[in-house]
Coordinates of C-alpha atoms in Angstrom, one line a residue:
X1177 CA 41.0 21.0 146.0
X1178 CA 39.8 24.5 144.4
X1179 CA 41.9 26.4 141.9
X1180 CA 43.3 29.0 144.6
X1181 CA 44.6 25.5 147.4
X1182 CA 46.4 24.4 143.7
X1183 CA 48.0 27.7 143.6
X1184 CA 48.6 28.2 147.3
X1185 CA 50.2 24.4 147.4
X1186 CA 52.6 25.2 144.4
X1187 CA 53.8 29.1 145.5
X1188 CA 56.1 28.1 148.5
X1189 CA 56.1 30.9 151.5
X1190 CA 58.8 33.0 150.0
X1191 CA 56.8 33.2 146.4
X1192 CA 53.6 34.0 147.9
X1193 CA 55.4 36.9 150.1
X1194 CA 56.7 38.6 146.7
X1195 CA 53.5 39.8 145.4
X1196 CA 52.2 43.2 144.6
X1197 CA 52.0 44.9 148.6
X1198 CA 55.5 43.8 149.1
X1199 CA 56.6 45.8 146.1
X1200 CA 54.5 48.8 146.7
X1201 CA 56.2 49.3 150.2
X1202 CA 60.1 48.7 148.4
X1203 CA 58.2 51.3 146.2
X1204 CA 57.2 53.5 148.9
X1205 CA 60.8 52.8 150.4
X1206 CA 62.8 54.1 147.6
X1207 CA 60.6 57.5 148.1
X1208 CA 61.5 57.8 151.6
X1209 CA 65.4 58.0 150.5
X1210 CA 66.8 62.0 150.3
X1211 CA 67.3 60.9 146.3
X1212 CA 63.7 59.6 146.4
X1213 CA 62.2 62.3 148.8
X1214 CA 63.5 65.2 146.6
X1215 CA 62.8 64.1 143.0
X1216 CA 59.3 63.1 144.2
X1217 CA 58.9 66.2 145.9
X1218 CA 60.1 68.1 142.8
X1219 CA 57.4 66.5 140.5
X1220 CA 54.6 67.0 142.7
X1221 CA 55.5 71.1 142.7
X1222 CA 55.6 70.7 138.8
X1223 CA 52.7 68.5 138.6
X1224 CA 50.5 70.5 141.1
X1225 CA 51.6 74.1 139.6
X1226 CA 51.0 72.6 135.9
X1227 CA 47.0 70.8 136.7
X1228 CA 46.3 74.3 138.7
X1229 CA 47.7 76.6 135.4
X1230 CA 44.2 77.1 134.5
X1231 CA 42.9 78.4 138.0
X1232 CA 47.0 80.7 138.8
X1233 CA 46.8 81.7 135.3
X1234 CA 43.3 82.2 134.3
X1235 CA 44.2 84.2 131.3
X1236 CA 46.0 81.9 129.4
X1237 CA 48.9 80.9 127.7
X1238 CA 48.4 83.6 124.5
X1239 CA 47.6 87.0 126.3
X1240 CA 49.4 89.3 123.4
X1241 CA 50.7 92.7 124.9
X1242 CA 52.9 95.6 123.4
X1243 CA 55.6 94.8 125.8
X1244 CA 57.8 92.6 123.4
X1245 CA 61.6 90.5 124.4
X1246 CA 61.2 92.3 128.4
X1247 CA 64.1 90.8 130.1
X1248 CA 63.2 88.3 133.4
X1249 CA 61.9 90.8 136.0
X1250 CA 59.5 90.1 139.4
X1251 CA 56.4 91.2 136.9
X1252 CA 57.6 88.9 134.4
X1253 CA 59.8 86.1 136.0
X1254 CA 60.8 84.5 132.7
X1255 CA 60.2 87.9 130.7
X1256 CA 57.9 88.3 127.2
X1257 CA 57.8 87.1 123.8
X1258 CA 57.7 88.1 120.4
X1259 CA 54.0 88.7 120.9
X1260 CA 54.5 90.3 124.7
X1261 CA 53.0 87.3 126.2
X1262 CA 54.9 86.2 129.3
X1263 CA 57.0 83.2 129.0
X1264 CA 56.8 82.1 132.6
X1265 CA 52.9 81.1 132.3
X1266 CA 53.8 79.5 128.5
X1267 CA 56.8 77.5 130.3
X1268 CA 54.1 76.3 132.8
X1269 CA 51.3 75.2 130.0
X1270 CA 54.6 73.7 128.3
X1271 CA 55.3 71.6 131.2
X1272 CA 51.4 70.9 131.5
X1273 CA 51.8 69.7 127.9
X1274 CA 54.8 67.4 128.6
X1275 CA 53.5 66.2 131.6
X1276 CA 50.4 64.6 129.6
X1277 CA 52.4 63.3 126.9
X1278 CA 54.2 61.6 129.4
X1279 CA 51.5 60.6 131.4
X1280 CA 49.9 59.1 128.2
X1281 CA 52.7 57.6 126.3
X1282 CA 54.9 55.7 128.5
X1283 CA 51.8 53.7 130.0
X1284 CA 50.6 53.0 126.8
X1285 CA 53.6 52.0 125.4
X1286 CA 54.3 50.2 128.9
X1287 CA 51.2 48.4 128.7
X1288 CA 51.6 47.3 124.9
X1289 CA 55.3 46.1 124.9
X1290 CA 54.6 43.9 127.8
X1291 CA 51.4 42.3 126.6
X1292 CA 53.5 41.6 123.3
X1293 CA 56.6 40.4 125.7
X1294 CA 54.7 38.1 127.7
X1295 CA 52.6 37.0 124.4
X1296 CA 56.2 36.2 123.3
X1297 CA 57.2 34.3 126.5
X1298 CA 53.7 31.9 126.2
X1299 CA 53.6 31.8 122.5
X1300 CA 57.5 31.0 120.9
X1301 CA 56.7 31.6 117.6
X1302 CA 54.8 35.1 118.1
X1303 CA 57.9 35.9 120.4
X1304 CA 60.4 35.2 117.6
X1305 CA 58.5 37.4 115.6
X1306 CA 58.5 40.3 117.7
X1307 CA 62.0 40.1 118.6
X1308 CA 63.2 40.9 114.9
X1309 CA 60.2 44.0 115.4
X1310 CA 61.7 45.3 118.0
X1311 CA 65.4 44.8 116.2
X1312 CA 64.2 46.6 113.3
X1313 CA 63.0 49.4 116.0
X1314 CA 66.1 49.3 118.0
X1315 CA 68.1 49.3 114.3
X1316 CA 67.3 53.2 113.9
X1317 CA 68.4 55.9 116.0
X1318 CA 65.8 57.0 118.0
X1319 CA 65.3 60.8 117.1
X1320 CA 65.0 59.7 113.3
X1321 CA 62.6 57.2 113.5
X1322 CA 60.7 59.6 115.9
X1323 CA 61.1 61.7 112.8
X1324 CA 60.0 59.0 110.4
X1325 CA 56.5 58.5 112.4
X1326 CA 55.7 62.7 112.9
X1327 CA 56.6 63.0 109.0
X1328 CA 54.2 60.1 108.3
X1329 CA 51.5 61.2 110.8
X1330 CA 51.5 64.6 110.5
X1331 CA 52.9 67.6 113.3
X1332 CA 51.4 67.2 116.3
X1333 CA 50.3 66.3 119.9
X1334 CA 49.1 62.6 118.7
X1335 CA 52.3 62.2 116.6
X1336 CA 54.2 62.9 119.2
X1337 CA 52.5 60.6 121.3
X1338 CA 52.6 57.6 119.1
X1339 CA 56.5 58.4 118.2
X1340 CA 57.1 58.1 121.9
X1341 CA 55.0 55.0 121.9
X1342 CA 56.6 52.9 119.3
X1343 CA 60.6 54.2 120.8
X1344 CA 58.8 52.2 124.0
X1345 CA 58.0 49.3 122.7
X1346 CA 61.3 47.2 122.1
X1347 CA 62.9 47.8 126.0
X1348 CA 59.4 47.1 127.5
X1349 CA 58.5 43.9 125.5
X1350 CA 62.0 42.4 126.0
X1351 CA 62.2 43.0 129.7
X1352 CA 58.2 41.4 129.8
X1353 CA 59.3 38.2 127.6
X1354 CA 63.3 37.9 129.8
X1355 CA 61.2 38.2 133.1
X1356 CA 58.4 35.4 132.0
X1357 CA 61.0 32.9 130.8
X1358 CA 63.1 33.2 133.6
X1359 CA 59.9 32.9 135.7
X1360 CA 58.2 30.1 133.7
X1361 CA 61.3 27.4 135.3
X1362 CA 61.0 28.7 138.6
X1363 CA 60.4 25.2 140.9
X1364 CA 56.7 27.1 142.2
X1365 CA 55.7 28.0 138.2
X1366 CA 56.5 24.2 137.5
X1367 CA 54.4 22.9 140.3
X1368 CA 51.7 24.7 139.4
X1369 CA 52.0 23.3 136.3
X1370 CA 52.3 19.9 137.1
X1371 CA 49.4 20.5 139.4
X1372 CA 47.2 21.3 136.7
X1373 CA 47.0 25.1 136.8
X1374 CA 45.6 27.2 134.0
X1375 CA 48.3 28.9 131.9
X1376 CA 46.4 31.9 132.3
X1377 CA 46.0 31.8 136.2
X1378 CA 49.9 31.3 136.6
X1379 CA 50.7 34.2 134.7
X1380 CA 48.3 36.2 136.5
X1381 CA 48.7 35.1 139.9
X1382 CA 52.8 34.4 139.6
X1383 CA 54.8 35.4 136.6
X1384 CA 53.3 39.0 136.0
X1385 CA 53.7 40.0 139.3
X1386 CA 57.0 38.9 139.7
X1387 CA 58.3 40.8 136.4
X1388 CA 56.3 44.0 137.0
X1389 CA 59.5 45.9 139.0
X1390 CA 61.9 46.1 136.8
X1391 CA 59.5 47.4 134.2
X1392 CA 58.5 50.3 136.7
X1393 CA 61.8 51.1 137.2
X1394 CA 62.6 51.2 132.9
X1395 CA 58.9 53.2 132.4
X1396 CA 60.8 55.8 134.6
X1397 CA 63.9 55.8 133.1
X1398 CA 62.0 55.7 129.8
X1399 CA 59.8 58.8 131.2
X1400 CA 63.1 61.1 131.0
X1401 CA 63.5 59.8 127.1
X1402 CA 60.2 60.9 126.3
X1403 CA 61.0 64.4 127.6
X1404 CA 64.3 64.7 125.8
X1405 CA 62.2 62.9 122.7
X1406 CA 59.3 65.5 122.4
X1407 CA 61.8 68.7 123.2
X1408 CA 63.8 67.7 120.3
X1409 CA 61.0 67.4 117.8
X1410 CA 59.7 70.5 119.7
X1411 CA 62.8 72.4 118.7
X1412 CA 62.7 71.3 115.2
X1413 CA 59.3 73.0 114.9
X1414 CA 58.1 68.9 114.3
X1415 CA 56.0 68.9 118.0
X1416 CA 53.2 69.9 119.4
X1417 CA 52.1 73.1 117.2
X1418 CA 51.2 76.4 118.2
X1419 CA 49.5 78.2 119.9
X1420 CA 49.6 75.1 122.1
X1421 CA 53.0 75.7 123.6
X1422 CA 55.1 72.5 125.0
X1423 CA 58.7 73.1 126.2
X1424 CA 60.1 71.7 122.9
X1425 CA 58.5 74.5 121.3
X1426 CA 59.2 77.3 123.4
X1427 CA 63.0 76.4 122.8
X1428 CA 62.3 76.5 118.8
X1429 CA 61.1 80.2 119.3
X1430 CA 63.5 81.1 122.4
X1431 CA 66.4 80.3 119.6
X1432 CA 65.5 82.0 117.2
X1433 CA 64.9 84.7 119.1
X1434 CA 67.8 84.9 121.1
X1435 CA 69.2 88.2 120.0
X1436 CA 66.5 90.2 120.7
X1437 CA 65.9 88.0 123.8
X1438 CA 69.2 86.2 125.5
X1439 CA 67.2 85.5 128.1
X1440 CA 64.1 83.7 126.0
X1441 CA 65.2 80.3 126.0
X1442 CA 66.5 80.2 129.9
X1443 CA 63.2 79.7 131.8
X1444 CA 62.1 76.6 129.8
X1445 CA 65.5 74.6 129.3
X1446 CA 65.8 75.1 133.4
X1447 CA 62.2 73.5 133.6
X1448 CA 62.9 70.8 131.2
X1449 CA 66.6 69.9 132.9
X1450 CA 64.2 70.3 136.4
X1451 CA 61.5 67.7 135.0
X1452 CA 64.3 65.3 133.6
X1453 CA 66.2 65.2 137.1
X1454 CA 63.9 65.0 138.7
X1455 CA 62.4 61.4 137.2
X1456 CA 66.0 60.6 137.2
X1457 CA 66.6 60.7 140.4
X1458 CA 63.2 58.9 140.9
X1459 CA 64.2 56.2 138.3
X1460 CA 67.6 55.5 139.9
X1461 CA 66.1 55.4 143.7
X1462 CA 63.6 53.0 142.8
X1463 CA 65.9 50.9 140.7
X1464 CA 68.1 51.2 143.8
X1465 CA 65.4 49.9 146.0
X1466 CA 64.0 47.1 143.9
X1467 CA 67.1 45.5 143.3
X1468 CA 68.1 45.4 146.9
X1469 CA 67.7 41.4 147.9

């Protein structure tokens, strides 16, 4: 009997039906719900009008102009700057900025917590390890150890990244090493065991698919974090730096110059409270869904 009959003969029907084309239709479920149809239809539009900034905005972001604090008008939806540049195409290069610190932190942090989880889960001694890492994580408050990592690394797009990264690590890593423990004394994990099964086919074949949903569902909730994280260092001047803009930043300047501008800061905070619904709403519809028995 090969390998694969050992596995097939120790998943029972039920195990074998819960693998990864099961979840991607409860996945493509949860975006068939209103919730699920309109946050996924809002972050296509922002995704699609962010990628295609370079080809509806050829110019660029930093176009200077003598036209200085104009007020939101059909030439200028989100009006001008300090420098006369218009703040509607620096909101969307913003959002083009969040959207790839986003796309690039929460995998990689995704990826990393659960490879240390499930390390933890097959290895007891690493696990206990990394549980008192991620306590010592979890022990500060978010924004100031975010703080703690851009003041060590240095202002920027990769500090931001990595600050983002490490705030990831504790919630994925736990979820990875709850969800392989619990899985490790399910009856069809222990009679692939008795039967001889490698270690590493069974978490392959059994425990990391059954653990992956509820660590989809936290990489979207964690998603909305990351916005909130980078727009608060972005408003502290502690972000990405100019002249890249990002939507933190363009709050940093839209404050202080809200006098001469009321209007300034308005485009980007209703883009950043449109992004952050928007995964919201997606978070909650697919926890919804996934957690439906």
């Amino acid at each position: 009997m090969s390998t694969t009959d050992l596995d097939n003969a120790a998943a029972p029907p039920a195990a074998r039906r819960f693998t990864v084309p099961v979840s991607l239709a409860r996945y493509g479920a949860a975006l068939r719900t209103p919730r699920g149809m309109i946050a996924a239809g809002i972050l296509l539009a922002l995704t699609a009008i962010a990628l295609l900034a370079p080809v509806i905005f050829p110019q660029g972001y930093d176009v200077q102009s003598r036209d200085r604090f104009l007020g939101m008008s059909t030439q200028h939806l989100f009006g001008t700057d300090e420098y006369g540049r218009d703040i509607f195409v620096r909101t969307v290069y913003g959002l083009r900025t969040d959207l790839a610190l986003v796309a690039i932190a929460v995998p990689v942090s995704g990826v990393i917590g659960s490879l240390l989880g499930l390390s933890g889960a097959v290895w007891p001694r690493f696990g206990n390890l990394m549980q008192r890492v991620f306590d010592v994580i979890i022990g500060f408050p978010s924004f100031i150890l975010a703080l703690c990592v851009v003041v060590v690394m240095g202002v920027g797009f990769a500090s931001t990244v990595v600050a983002i990264t490490i705030l990831g690590l504790p919630g994925f890593g736990r979820l990875a090493r709850s969800g392989a423990l619990e899985q490790q004394n399910r009856e069809y994990v222990v009679a692939a065991r008795t039967l001889g099964v490698s270690r590493r086919r069974i978490l392959t074949r059994h425990i990391v698919p059954n653990t992956a949903d509820p660590l989809i569902v936290h990489g979207a909730i964690f998603a909305v974090n990351a916005v909130f994280i980078e727009s608060g260092l972005g408003i502290l001047g502690l972000g990405v730096q100019p002249p890249q803009p990002s939507l933190g930043s363009l709050l940093n300047v839209g404050m202080r110059y809200v006098r001469e501008a009321p209007t300034y800061p308005v485009g980007p905070i209703l883009v950043l409270l449109l992004l952050a619904l928007a995964l919201s709403m997606l978070s909650d519809s697919l926890n919804e869904r996934v957690n439906r028995r």
